[in-house]
Structures are given as C-alpha cells and as structure tokens.
mmCIF file of C-alpha atoms in Angstrom:
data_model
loop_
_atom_site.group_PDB
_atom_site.id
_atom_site.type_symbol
_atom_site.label_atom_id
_atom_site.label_comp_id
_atom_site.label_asym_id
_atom_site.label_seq_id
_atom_site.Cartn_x
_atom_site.Cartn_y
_atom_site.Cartn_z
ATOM 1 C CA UNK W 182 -119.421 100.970 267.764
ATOM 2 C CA UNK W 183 -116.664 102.906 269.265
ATOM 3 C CA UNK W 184 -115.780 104.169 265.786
ATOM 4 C CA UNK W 185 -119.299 105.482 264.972
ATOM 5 C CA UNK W 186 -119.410 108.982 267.791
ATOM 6 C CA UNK W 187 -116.178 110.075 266.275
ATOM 7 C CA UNK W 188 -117.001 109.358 262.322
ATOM 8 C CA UNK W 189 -120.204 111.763 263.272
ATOM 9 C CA UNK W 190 -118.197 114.324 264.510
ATOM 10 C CA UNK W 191 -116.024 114.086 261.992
ATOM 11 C CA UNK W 192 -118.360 113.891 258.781
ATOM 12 C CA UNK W 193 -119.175 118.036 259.741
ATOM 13 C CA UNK W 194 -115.688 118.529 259.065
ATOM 14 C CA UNK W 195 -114.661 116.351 256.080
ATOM 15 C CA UNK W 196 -118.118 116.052 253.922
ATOM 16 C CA UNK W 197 -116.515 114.396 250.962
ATOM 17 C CA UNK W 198 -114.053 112.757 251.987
ATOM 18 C CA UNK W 199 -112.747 109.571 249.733
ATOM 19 C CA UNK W 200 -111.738 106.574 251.117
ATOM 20 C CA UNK W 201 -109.437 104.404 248.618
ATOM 21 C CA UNK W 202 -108.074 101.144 249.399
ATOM 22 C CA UNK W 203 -106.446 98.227 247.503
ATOM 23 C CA UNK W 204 -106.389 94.790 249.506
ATOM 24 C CA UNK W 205 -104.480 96.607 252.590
ATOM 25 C CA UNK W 206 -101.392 94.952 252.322
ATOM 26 C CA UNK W 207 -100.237 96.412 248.791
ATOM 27 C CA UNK W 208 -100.265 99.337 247.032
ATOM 28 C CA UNK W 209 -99.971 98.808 243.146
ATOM 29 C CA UNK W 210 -103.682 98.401 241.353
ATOM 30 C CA UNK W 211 -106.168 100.521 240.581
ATOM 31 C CA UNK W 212 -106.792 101.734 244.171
ATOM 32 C CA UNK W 213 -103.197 103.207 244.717
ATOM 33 C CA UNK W 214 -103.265 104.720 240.934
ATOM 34 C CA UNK W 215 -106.701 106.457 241.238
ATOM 35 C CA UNK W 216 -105.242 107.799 244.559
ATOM 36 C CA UNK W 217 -102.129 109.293 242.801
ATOM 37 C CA UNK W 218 -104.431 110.577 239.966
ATOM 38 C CA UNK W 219 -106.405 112.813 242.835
ATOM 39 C CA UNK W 220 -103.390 113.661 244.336
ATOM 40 C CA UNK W 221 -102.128 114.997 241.462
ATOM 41 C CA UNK W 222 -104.901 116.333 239.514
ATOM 42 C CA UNK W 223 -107.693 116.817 242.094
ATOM 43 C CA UNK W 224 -105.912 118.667 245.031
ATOM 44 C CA UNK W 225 -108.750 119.963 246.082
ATOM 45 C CA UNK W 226 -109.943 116.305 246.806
ATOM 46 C CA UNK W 227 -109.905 115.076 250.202
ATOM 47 C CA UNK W 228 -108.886 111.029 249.965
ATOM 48 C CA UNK W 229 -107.019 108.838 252.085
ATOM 49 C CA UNK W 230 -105.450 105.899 251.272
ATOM 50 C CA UNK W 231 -105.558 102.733 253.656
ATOM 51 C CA UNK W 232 -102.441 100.452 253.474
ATOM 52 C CA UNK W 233 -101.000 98.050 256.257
ATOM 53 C CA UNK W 234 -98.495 99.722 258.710
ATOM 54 C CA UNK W 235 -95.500 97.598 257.912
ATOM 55 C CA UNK W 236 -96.241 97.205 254.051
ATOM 56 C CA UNK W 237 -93.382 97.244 251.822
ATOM 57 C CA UNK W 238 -95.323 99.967 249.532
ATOM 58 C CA UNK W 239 -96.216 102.648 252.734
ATOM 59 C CA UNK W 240 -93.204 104.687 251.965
ATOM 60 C CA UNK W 241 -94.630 104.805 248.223
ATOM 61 C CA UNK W 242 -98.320 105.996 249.461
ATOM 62 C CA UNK W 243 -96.759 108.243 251.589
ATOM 63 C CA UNK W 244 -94.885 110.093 248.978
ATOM 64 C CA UNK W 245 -98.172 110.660 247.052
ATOM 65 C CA UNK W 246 -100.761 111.577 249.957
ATOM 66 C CA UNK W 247 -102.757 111.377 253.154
ATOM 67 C CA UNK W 248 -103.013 107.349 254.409
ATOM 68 C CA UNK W 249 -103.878 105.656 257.815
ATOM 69 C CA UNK W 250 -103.249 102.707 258.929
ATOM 70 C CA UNK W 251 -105.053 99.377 257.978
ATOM 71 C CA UNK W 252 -107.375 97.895 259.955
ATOM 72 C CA UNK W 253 -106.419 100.542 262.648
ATOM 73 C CA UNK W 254 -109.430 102.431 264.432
ATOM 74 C CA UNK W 255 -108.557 105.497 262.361
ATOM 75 C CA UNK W 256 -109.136 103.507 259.424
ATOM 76 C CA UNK W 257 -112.933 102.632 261.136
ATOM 77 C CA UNK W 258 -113.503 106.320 261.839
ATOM 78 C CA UNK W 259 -112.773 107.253 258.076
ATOM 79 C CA UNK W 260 -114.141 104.338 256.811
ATOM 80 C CA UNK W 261 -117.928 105.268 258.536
ATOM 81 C CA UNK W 262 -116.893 109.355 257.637
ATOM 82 C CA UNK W 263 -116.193 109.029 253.868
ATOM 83 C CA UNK W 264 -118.619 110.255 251.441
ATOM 84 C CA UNK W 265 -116.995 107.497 249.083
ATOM 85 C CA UNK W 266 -115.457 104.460 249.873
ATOM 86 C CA UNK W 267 -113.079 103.214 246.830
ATOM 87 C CA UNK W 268 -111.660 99.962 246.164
ATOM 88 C CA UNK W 269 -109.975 97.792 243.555
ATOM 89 C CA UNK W 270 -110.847 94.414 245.876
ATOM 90 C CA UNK W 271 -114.500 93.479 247.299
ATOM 91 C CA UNK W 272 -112.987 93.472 250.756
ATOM 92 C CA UNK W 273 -110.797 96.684 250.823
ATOM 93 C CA UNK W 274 -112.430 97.743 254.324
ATOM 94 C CA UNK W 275 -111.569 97.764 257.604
ATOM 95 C CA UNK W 276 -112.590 93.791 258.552
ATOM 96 C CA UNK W 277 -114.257 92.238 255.409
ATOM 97 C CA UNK W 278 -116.521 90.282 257.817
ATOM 98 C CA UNK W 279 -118.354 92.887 259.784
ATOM 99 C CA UNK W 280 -118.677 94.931 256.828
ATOM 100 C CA UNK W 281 -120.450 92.686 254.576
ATOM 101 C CA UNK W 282 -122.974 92.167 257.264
ATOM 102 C CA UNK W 283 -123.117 95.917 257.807
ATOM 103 C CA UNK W 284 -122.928 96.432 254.089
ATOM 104 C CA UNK W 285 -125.126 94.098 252.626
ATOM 105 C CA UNK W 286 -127.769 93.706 255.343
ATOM 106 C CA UNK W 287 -128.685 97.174 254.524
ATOM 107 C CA UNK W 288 -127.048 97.709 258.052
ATOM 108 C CA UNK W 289 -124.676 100.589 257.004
ATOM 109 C CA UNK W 290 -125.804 102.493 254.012
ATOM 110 C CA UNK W 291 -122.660 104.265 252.529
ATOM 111 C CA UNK W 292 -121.074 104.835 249.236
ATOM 112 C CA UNK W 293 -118.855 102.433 247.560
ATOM 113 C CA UNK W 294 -117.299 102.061 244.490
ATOM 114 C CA UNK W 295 -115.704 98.825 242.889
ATOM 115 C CA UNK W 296 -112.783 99.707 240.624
ATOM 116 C CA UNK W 297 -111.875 96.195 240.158
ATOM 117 C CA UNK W 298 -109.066 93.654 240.319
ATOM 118 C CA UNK W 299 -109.152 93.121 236.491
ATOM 119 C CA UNK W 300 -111.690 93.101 233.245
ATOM 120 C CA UNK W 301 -113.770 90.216 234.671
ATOM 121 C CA UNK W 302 -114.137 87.191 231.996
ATOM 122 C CA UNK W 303 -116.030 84.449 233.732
ATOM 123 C CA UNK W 304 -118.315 83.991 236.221
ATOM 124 C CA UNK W 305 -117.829 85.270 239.408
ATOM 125 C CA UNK W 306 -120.436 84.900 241.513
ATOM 126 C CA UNK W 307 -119.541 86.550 244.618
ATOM 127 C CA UNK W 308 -119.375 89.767 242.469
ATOM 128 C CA UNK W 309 -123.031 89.414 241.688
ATOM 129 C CA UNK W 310 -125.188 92.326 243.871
ATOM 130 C CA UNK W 311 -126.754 90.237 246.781
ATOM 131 C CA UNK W 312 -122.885 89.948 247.894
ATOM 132 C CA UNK W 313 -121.957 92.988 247.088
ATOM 133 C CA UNK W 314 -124.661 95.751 246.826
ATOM 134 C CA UNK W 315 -122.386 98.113 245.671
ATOM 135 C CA UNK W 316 -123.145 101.466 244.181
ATOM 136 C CA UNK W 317 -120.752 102.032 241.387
ATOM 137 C CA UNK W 318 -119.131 98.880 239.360
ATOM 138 C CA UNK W 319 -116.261 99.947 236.671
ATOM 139 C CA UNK W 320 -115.951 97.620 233.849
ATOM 140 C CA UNK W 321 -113.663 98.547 230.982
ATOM 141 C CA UNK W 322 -114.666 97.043 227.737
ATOM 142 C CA UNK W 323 -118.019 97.134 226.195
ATOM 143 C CA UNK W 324 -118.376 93.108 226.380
ATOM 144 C CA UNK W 325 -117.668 93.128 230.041
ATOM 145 C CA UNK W 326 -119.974 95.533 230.838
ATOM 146 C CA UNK W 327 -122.711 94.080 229.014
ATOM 147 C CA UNK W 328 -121.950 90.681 230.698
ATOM 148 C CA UNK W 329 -122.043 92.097 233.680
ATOM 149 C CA UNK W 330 -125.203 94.230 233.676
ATOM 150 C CA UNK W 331 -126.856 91.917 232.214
ATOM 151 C CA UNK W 332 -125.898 88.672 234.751
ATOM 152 C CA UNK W 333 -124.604 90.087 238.361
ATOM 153 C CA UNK W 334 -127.965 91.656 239.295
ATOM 154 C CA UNK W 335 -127.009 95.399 239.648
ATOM 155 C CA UNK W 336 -129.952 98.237 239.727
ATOM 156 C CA UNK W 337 -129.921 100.088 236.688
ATOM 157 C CA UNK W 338 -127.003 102.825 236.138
ATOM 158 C CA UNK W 339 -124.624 101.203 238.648
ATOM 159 C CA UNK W 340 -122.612 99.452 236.114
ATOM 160 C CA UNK W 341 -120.546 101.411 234.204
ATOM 161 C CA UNK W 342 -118.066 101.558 231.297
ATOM 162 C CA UNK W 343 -115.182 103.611 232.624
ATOM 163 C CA UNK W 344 -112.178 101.978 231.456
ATOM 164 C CA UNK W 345 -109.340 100.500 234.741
ATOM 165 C CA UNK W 346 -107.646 102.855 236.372
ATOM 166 C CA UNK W 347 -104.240 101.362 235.897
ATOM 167 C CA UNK W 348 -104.818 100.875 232.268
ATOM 168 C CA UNK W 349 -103.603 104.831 231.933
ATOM 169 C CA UNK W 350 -100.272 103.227 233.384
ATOM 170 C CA UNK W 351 -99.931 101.333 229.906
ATOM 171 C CA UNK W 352 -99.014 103.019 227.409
ATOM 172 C CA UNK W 353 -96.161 103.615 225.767
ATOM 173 C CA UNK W 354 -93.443 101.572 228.000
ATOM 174 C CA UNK W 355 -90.574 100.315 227.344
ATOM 175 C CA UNK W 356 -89.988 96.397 227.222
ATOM 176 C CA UNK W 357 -86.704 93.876 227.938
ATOM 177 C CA UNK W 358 -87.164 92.963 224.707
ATOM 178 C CA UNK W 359 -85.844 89.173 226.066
ATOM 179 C CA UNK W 360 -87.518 88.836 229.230
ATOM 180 C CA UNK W 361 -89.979 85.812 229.428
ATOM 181 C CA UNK W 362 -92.760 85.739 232.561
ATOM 182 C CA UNK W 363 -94.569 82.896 233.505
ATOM 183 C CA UNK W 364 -97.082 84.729 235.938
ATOM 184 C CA UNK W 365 -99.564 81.987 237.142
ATOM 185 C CA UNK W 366 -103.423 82.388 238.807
ATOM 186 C CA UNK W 367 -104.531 80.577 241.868
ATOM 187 C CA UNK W 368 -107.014 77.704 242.406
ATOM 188 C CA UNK W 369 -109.331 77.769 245.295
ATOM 189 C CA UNK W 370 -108.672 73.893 245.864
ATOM 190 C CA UNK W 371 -105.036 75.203 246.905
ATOM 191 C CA UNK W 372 -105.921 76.275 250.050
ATOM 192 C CA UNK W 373 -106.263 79.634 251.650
ATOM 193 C CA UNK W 374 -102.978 81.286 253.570
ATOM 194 C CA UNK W 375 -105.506 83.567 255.507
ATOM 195 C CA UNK W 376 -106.193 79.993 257.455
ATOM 196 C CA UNK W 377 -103.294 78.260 257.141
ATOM 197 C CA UNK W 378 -102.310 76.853 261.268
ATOM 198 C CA UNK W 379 -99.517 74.532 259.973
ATOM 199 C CA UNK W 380 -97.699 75.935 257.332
ATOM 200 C CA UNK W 381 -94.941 72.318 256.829
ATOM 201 C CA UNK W 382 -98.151 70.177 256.705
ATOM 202 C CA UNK W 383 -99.332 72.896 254.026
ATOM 203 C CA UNK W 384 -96.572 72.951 252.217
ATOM 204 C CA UNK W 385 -96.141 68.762 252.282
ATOM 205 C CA UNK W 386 -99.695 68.915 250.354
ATOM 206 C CA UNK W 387 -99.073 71.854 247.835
ATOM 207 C CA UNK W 388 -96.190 69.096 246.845
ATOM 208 C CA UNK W 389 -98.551 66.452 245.528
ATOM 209 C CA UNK W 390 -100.589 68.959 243.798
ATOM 210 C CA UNK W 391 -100.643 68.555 240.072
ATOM 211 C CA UNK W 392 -100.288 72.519 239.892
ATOM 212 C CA UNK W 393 -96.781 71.925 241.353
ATOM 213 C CA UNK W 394 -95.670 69.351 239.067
ATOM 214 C CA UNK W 395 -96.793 70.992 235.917
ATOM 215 C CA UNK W 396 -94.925 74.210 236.528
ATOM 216 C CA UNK W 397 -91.734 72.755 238.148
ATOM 217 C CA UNK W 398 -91.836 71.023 234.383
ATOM 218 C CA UNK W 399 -92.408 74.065 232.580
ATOM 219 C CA UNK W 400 -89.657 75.568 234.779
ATOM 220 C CA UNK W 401 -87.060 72.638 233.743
ATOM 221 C CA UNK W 402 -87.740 72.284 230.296
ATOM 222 C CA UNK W 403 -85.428 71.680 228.508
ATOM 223 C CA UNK W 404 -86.424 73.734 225.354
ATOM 224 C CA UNK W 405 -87.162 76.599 227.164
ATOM 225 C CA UNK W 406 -83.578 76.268 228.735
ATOM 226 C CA UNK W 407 -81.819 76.224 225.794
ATOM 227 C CA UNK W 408 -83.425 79.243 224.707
ATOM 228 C CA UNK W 409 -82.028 80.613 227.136
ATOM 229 C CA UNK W 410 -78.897 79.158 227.195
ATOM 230 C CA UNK W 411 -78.066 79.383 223.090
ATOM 231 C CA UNK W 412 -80.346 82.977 222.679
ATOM 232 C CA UNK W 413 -79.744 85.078 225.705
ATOM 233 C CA UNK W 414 -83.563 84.732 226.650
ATOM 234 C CA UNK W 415 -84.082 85.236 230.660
ATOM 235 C CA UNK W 416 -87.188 84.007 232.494
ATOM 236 C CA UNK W 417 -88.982 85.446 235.505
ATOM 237 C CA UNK W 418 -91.243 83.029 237.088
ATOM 238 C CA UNK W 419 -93.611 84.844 239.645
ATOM 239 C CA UNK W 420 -96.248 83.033 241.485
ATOM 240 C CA UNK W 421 -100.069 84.665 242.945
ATOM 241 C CA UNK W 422 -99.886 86.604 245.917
ATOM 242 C CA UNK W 423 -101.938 83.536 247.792
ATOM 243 C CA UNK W 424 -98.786 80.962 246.526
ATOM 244 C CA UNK W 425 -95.823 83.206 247.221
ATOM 245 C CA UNK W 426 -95.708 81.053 250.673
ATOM 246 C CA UNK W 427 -94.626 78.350 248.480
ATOM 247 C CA UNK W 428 -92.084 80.149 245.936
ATOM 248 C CA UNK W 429 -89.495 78.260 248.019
ATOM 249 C CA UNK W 430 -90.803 74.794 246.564
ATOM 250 C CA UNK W 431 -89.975 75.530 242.808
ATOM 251 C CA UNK W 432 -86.205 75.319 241.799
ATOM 252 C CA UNK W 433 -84.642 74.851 238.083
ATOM 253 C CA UNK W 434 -80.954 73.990 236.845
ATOM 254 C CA UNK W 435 -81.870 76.920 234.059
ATOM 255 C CA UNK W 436 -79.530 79.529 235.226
ATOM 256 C CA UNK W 437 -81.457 82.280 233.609
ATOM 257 C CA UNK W 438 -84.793 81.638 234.822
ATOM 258 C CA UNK W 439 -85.402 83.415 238.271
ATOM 259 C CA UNK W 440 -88.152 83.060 241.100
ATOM 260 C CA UNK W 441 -89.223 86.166 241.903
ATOM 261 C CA UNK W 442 -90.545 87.406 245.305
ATOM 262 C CA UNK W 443 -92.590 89.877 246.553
ATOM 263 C CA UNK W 444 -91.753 92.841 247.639
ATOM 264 C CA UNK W 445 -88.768 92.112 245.620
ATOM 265 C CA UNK W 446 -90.416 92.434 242.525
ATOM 266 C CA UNK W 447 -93.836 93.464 241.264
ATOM 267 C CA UNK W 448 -97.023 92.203 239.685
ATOM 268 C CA UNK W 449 -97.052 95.871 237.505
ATOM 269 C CA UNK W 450 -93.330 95.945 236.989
ATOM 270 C CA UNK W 451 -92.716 92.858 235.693
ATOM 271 C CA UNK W 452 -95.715 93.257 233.305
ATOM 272 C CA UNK W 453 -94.942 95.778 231.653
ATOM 273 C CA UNK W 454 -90.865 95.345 231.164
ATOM 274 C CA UNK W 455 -91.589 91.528 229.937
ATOM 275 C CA UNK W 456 -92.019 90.607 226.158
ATOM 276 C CA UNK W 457 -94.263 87.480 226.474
ATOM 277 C CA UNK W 458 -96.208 86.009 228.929
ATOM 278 C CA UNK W 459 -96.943 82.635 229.912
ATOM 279 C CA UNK W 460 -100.351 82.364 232.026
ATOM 280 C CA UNK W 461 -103.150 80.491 232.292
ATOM 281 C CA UNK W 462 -106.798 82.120 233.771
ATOM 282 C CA UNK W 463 -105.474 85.302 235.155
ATOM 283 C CA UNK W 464 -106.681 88.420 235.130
ATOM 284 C CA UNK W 465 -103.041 90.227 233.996
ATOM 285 C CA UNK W 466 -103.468 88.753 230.888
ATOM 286 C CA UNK W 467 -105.937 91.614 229.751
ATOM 287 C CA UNK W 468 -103.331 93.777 231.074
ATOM 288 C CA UNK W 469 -100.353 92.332 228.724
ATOM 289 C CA UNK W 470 -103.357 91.982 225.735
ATOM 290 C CA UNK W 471 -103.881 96.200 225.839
ATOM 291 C CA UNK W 472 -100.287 96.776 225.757
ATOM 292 C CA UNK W 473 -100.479 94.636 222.421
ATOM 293 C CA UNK W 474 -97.520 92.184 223.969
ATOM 294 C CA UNK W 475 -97.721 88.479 222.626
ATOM 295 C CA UNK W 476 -98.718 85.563 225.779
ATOM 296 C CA UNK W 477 -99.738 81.941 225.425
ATOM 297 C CA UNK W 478 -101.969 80.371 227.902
ATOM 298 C CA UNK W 479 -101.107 77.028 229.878
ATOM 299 C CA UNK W 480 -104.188 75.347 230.695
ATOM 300 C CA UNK W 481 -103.594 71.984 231.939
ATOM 301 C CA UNK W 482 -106.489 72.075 234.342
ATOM 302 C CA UNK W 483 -109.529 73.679 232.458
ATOM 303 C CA UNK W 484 -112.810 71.212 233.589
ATOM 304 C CA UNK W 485 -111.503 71.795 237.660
ATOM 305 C CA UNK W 486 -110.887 74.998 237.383
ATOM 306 C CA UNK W 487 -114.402 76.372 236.118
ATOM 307 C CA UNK W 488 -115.742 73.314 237.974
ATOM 308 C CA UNK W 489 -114.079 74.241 241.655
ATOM 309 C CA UNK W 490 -112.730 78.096 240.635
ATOM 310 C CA UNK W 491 -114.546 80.760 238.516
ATOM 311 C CA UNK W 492 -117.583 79.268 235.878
ATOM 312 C CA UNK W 493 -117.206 80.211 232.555
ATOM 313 C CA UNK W 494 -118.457 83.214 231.731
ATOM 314 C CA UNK W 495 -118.796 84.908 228.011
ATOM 315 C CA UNK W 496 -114.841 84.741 227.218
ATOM 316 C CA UNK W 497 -113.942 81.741 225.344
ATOM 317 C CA UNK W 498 -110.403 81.072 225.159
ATOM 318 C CA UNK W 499 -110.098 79.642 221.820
ATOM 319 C CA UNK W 500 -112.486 81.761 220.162
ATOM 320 C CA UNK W 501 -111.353 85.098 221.867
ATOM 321 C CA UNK W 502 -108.431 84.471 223.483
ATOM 322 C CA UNK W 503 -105.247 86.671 223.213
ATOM 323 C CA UNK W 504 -102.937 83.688 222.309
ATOM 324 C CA UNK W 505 -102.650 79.897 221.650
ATOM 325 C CA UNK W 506 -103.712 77.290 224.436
ATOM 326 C CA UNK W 507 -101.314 74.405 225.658
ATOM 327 C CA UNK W 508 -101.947 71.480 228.181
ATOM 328 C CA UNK W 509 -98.512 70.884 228.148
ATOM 329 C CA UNK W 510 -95.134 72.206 229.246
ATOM 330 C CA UNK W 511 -93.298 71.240 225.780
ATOM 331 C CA UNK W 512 -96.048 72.360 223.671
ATOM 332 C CA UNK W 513 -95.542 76.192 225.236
ATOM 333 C CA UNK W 514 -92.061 76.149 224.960
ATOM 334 C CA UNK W 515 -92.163 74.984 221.870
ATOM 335 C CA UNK W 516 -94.650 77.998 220.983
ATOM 336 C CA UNK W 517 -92.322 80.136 223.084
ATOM 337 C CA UNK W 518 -89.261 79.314 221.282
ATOM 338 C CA UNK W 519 -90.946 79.554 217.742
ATOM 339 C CA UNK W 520 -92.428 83.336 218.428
ATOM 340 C CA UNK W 521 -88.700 84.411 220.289
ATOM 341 C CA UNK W 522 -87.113 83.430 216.878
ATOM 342 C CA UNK W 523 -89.448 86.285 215.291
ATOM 343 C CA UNK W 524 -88.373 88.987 218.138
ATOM 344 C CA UNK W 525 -91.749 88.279 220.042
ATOM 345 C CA UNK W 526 -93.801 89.705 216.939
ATOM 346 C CA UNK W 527 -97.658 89.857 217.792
ATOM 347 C CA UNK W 528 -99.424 87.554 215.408
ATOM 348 C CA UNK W 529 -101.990 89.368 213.514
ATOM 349 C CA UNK W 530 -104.696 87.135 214.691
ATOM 350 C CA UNK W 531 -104.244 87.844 218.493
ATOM 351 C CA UNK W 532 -103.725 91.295 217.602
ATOM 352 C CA UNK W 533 -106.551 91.421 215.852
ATOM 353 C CA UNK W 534 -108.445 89.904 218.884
ATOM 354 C CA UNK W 535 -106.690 92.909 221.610
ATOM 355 C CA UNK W 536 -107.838 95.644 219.222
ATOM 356 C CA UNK W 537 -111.367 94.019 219.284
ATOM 357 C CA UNK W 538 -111.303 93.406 222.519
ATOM 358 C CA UNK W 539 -110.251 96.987 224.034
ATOM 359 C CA UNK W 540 -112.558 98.915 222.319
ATOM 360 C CA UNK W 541 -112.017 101.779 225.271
ATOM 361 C CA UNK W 542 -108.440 102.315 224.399
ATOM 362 C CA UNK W 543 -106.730 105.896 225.887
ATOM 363 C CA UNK W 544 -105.120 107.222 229.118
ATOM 364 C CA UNK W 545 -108.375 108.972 230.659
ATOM 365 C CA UNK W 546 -109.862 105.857 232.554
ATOM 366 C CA UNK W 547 -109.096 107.493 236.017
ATOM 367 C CA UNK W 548 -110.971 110.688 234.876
ATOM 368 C CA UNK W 549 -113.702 108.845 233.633
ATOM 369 C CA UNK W 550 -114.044 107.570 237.229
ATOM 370 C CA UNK W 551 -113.237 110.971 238.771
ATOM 371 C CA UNK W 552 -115.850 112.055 236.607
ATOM 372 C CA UNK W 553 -118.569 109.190 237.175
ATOM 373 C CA UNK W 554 -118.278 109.376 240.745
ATOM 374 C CA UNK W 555 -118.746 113.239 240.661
ATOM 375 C CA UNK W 556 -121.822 112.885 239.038
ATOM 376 C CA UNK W 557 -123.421 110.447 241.081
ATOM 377 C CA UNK W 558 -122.557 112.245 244.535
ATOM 378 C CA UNK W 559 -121.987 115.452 243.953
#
C-alpha cells in the first residue's frame, strides 16, 4: 500500500522498466543470465535485478548492473513500476504470498514473464494458469512446449518456444575429464527449511529417511571408491538447495569424493566442469543432456515420488531418458565404472536421444526472449 504512491510516480519516469529476479537468494539461472545478456547487449534497457542483501552472489550482480535489495521496499516500488516483471522461479517477487493473491485474483494486473527453473518433464501442477496467470511462459524444446500448451491451461500465444536462457552458457566448455557429480533432487515428503522451528529434531528425522540411507551407500561404495582409488576418478557430491541444511549428515571413508557446499561451489559450475552425472528426477539433467555429457539416473523411489512429488508427465525415463536407470547403489557404480573405463564416451543411444530431444540447439535463447518480450509489449 505504501509502495503503490511512489511506483505511480515513478512509472512517468521509468516506462519500461524490467524487473528480473531469480529466487532472491541466488544469482546463477536464467534470471541472472538474461540480466547480463541486457546489460551487455541491450544498454539501452532499463532492468534491475533483485537479489538478497547479504547473498554470496551480490558482488557478482553488481559487477553486471543496476539491483535492489530483496524483499526491501525498493524492491515493492519497482516491482508495482516495471513494465515487465522477469523470473526464472514462480515466486521471484517481493513476498510470494501477497503477490499470488494480488496476481492471480486479477488484483494487480502487470506483466510477467516465466523463464523457468528447467525444461519441465512431468506434471507440475502449480505451473498450470489458475496458479500462475502468467503472461509469457518459455519452454525450450518443441515436446515441452506442446505438453505444456496443451495441459497447463494458458490463453493462446502465451506459451512459447524460446529456448532457456542459460542454455547460451553451454556450449563449448571445457570438462575435468575425471570429475564424477552425484547432484540429487528433493522430495516434498522431506520437509520444507522455509518452516523448519527445530532444526536437531529435523535433522534426527531426515536420518531415518530412506533418501539418506540410499545415498550415504552410494557415497561408500565400495566400487565407486576404488575407482577412485586405482583410476584417479574424484567425486563431488552436491545436495538441492532445500537439503544443503543437512550436507553435514553424509560422510564417506572415499578420500576423493567431496561434499560440496554452497556458496562454496555451484549448481552451474559444477555442471559444466563434471564428466558424468549421477541424478535421479532433476531438472539439471536436461542441462548435462544438451552439453551431450553421459549421466545415469538413480531412482530408488519412483511410485512416491510421482505419487507425493511431481506426476508423470510426457517424459518417460526408459523410453526417452538420457541414460540407464538403477534402483541401486552397486548397479550405478557398476555402470559408472564400466563407462569411466571408455573415457566417459556418450553411448550412441543416449546421444541419439539429446540430439532428439534438443531440437532448439544454438546460443540465441536470451535473444529469442529479448525478442519475444519486445513484441508483446512494445
């Protein structure tokens, strides 16, 4: 309320402004590169770019541009002035909360565009358009974007095949040509740290989870250690940003596997350095399939988690999936160890399945965007 007086004084000054956000606390998806592709290429843009006051990446956002603080009352002034508000997460705003009853209520009628988290694969309903209404959705292949239009409700033209901003990041890197990652998802059942009151109790729980013991086992086995030990292999094991509370609770005698932290290390970084990648539903693994890198997916859980996580949507993992599926710990490293003896070489049948897949292959997704949300507001 106190935000709205100045946003209407301001919007006579700054009549397309851009608003770009990630989730607030980081600065390393498809929010932060869009923002350095304006900076860079678009001067003549005016964008901000939200991030939390103490975040490890500010100094980062800084270098590239304009930002204010998260949350802040600045950030509700812009966030009612912008033309265009931008954002790789469904609640890159202000307060998530208020906005999606401003938002979606019809309450607040303003501009937004969803860049996304990742190519979406399964169900996810609280990306359909009654919980959203959102005015421009980027997908980036040609079976998403069918999926999508076709299932999560959107009016007609909001959907559109533009390709992921960080996607232009991609190309053309250079790879530890013995680095392993095991880079796990989360499961909803886990808990949630945005409520968590007592964190020991928390903790004491995550401990008799069956996601705990499955990856502690990976961590220790005893194949994958010797791969290490005997081959010079390394391994970087880095958990969700909802279970880095709990990186504390894995340990392994393997003295060339590593738990990595965050700010310490990051999602991007240790992406695209790694040769393989252990996962199991998450999104990075359309990330690791465009740069044509070889993964395996562990998948001890499937029934609970499209039961109590994400449905299944049109991706099948067997049929269209980027590498083999395991239930257990010995059968990956077993895979793992087999594919390191061939230097990590792609088999033809995944890569077969990426070329298929990523039928929007080049580094011009963040002018496609530039371009799409040009048209529609200029």
């Amino acid at each position: 309320m106190f935000a709205l007086p100045v946003a209407v004084f301001k919007k006579q000054k700054r009549k397309d402004l851009w608003l770009i956000c990630d989730n607030g606390k980081e600065a390393a998806d498809n929010g932060f590169v869009f923002f350095k592709y304006l900076c860079k290429t678009q001067p003549e843009q005016d964008c901000v770019f939200a991030v939390c006051k103490g975040s490890p990446d500010r100094q980062r956002v800084e270098a590239v541009g304009k930002t204010v603080n998260y949350g802040s009352f600045s950030h509700w002034v812009l966030y009612l002035t912008a033309r265009v508000n931008i954002s790789s997460q469904k609640g890159g705003k202000p307060n998530s909360a208020v906005c999606y009853l401003l938002e979606v209520y019809g309450l607040l009628k303003n501009n937004r565009v969803f860049l996304q988290h990742g190519v979406i694969l399964t169900d996810i309903e609280f990306l359909y358009y009654k919980n959203t209404g959102m005015s421009l959705f980027v997908t980036s292949t040609t079976r998403e974007y069918e999926y999508v239009r076709d299932n999560y409700g959107y009016p007609k033209g909001v959907v559109k095949l533009l390709g992921l901003p960080r996607f232009d990041m991609l190309h053309n890197l250079p790879t530890a040509e013995k680095q392993i990652l095991i880079m796990p998802t989360w499961r909803e059942w886990l808990g949630n740290s945005s409520f968590v009151k007592n964190i020991d109790k928390n903790i004491s729980d995550f401990l008799e989870t069956e996601y705990y013991r499955r990856y502690l086992e990976l961590l220790n086995n005893e194949k994958l250690k010797k791969l290490c030990e005997e081959k010079g292999f390394s391994v970087k094991f880095y958990l969700h940003r909802e279970a880095q509370r709990f990186a504390d609770c894995f340990s392994s005698d393997n003295k060339k596997l590593e738990i990595c932290k965050y700010p310490e290390y990051r999602v991007d970084e240790l992406l695209k350095s790694s040769a393989f990648l252990i996962t199991d539903y998450s999104s990075i693994q359309t990330d690791f399939a465009y740069m044509k890198k070889p993964l395996c997916y562990f998948q001890f859980d499937y029934g609970r988690y499209t039961k109590e996580h994400y449905k299944k949507g049109y991706f099948s993992y067997e049929k269209d999936g980027f590498g083999p599926v395991f239930t257990t710990a010995d059968e990956v490293a077993e895979y793992v160890t087999a594919l390191a003896e061939m230097g990590f070489k792609n088999p033809d049948k995944y890569r077969i399945r990426q070329d298929n897949f990523f039928d929007l292959f080049d580094a011009e997704n963040c002018k496609r965007v530039f371009k799409a949300i040009k048209d529609k507001w200029s």
